[in-house]
Amino acid sequence: MLTITFILPDGTERSCTAMGGMSLMEVALKNSIPGIVAECNGAAACGTCHVVFADDVGSFLSPVTDHENDMLDFTAAPREPGSRLSCQIKIDDRLEGASVRVPDAS
Ligand code: FES
């Protein structure tokens, strides 16, 4: 069990517990994180699970696939250097204590 903090567009922080093997999207949905809709349920086909990592965390995440890379160009909020689809991020111990920002899609 580890802890991940979602930072909402208004600056509110929501710390959530997560288990290894879950996707970051599943953690967000389980904790009703606003702004993470996940319309395609993790198929990397909707872009509604967009999150932004700080550079120091993003360096040890799994690489962005071509498909994820394409989809990140169609997210509601503009793509940023640390942008990822949370459905493509598998939770492991390296994410203990990590913070991830939910971009403002309004
Ligand atoms: Fe649709 Fe991640 S849930 S792209």
Short mmCIF file of C-alpha atoms and ligand atoms in Angstrom, two decimals:
data_model
loop_
_atom_site.label_atom_id
_atom_site.label_comp_id
_atom_site.label_asym_id
_atom_site.label_seq_id
_atom_site.Cartn_x
_atom_site.Cartn_y
_atom_site.Cartn_z
CA MET A 1 0.00 0.00 0.00
CA LEU A 2 1.35 3.42 -0.87
CA THR A 3 0.19 7.00 -0.93
CA ILE A 4 -0.25 9.23 -3.96
CA THR A 5 -1.47 12.81 -3.83
CA PHE A 6 -3.63 14.36 -6.52
CA ILE A 7 -3.41 18.14 -6.79
CA LEU A 8 -6.66 19.55 -8.12
CA PRO A 9 -6.86 22.62 -10.39
CA ASP A 10 -7.83 24.82 -7.41
CA GLY A 11 -4.75 23.68 -5.49
CA THR A 12 -6.59 21.30 -3.19
CA GLU A 13 -4.55 18.18 -2.38
CA ARG A 14 -6.19 14.78 -2.05
CA SER A 15 -3.99 12.00 -0.69
CA CYS A 16 -5.07 8.51 -1.70
CA THR A 17 -3.89 5.03 -0.86
CA ALA A 18 -3.03 2.77 -3.77
CA MET A 19 -2.01 -0.83 -4.26
CA GLY A 20 0.69 -2.02 -6.63
CA GLY A 21 -0.66 -3.19 -9.96
CA MET A 22 -3.55 -0.74 -10.05
CA SER A 23 -3.48 1.95 -12.68
CA LEU A 24 -3.30 5.54 -11.56
CA MET A 25 -6.67 6.05 -13.25
CA GLU A 26 -8.20 3.32 -11.08
CA VAL A 27 -6.85 5.03 -7.97
CA ALA A 28 -8.37 8.33 -9.11
CA LEU A 29 -11.78 6.80 -9.86
CA LYS A 30 -11.83 4.85 -6.60
CA ASN A 31 -11.27 8.11 -4.76
CA SER A 32 -13.65 10.19 -6.92
CA ILE A 33 -10.94 12.61 -8.00
CA PRO A 34 -12.66 15.46 -9.90
CA GLY A 35 -11.49 15.87 -13.47
CA ILE A 36 -10.59 12.21 -14.00
CA VAL A 37 -13.50 10.86 -16.02
CA ALA A 38 -11.96 7.89 -17.85
CA GLU A 39 -14.70 7.56 -20.45
CA CYS A 40 -12.95 4.71 -22.28
CA ASN A 41 -12.23 2.84 -19.05
CA GLY A 42 -8.50 2.66 -19.61
CA ALA A 43 -8.21 1.93 -23.32
CA ALA A 44 -6.11 5.06 -23.97
CA ALA A 45 -8.81 6.22 -26.36
CA CYS A 46 -10.48 9.21 -24.70
CA GLY A 47 -7.89 11.43 -23.02
CA THR A 48 -10.21 12.11 -20.07
CA CYS A 49 -7.75 10.70 -17.54
CA HIS A 50 -5.06 13.29 -18.26
CA VAL A 51 -2.66 14.08 -15.41
CA VAL A 52 0.61 15.97 -15.20
CA PHE A 53 3.70 14.70 -13.38
CA ALA A 54 6.61 16.78 -12.19
CA ASP A 55 9.73 16.07 -14.23
CA ASP A 56 11.54 14.29 -11.37
CA VAL A 57 8.73 11.76 -11.03
CA GLY A 58 8.12 11.31 -14.72
CA SER A 59 11.64 10.09 -15.32
CA PHE A 60 11.00 6.64 -13.89
CA LEU A 61 7.54 6.07 -15.31
CA SER A 62 7.01 3.62 -18.13
CA PRO A 63 7.73 5.25 -21.49
CA VAL A 64 4.93 6.90 -23.44
CA THR A 65 3.74 4.58 -26.19
CA ASP A 66 3.01 5.91 -29.67
CA HIS A 67 -0.72 5.50 -29.05
CA GLU A 68 -0.61 7.40 -25.74
CA ASN A 69 1.54 10.05 -27.37
CA ASP A 70 -1.05 10.55 -30.11
CA MET A 71 -3.93 10.71 -27.61
CA LEU A 72 -2.16 13.28 -25.45
CA ASP A 73 -2.54 15.71 -28.34
CA PHE A 74 -6.33 15.56 -27.92
CA THR A 75 -6.80 16.14 -24.20
CA ALA A 76 -9.14 18.91 -23.07
CA ALA A 77 -6.40 20.69 -21.15
CA PRO A 78 -3.28 21.59 -23.11
CA ARG A 79 -0.50 19.03 -23.12
CA GLU A 80 2.46 19.81 -20.85
CA PRO A 81 5.95 18.25 -20.58
CA GLY A 82 4.83 15.96 -17.73
CA SER A 83 1.47 15.02 -19.26
CA ARG A 84 0.42 11.37 -19.14
CA LEU A 85 -2.75 9.34 -19.42
CA SER A 86 -3.28 8.03 -15.91
CA CYS A 87 -4.78 4.81 -17.29
CA GLN A 88 -1.37 3.96 -18.72
CA ILE A 89 0.50 4.38 -15.43
CA LYS A 90 0.87 1.22 -13.35
CA ILE A 91 1.36 1.82 -9.67
CA ASP A 92 4.57 0.53 -8.15
CA ASP A 93 6.67 1.35 -5.09
CA ARG A 94 8.58 4.09 -6.89
CA LEU A 95 5.43 6.18 -6.82
CA GLU A 96 5.26 6.19 -3.01
CA GLY A 97 4.63 9.77 -1.91
CA ALA A 98 4.36 11.08 -5.47
CA SER A 99 2.16 14.03 -6.34
CA VAL A 100 0.37 14.34 -9.64
CA ARG A 101 -1.58 17.33 -10.88
CA VAL A 102 -5.01 17.21 -12.48
CA PRO A 103 -4.95 19.91 -15.19
CA ASP A 104 -7.74 22.43 -15.51
CA ALA A 105 -9.87 21.25 -18.44
CA SER A 106 -12.50 24.00 -18.09
FE1 FES B 1 -9.52 6.92 -21.61
FE2 FES B 1 -7.29 6.89 -20.13
S1 FES B 1 -9.29 6.30 -19.54
S2 FES B 1 -7.55 7.51 -22.18
#
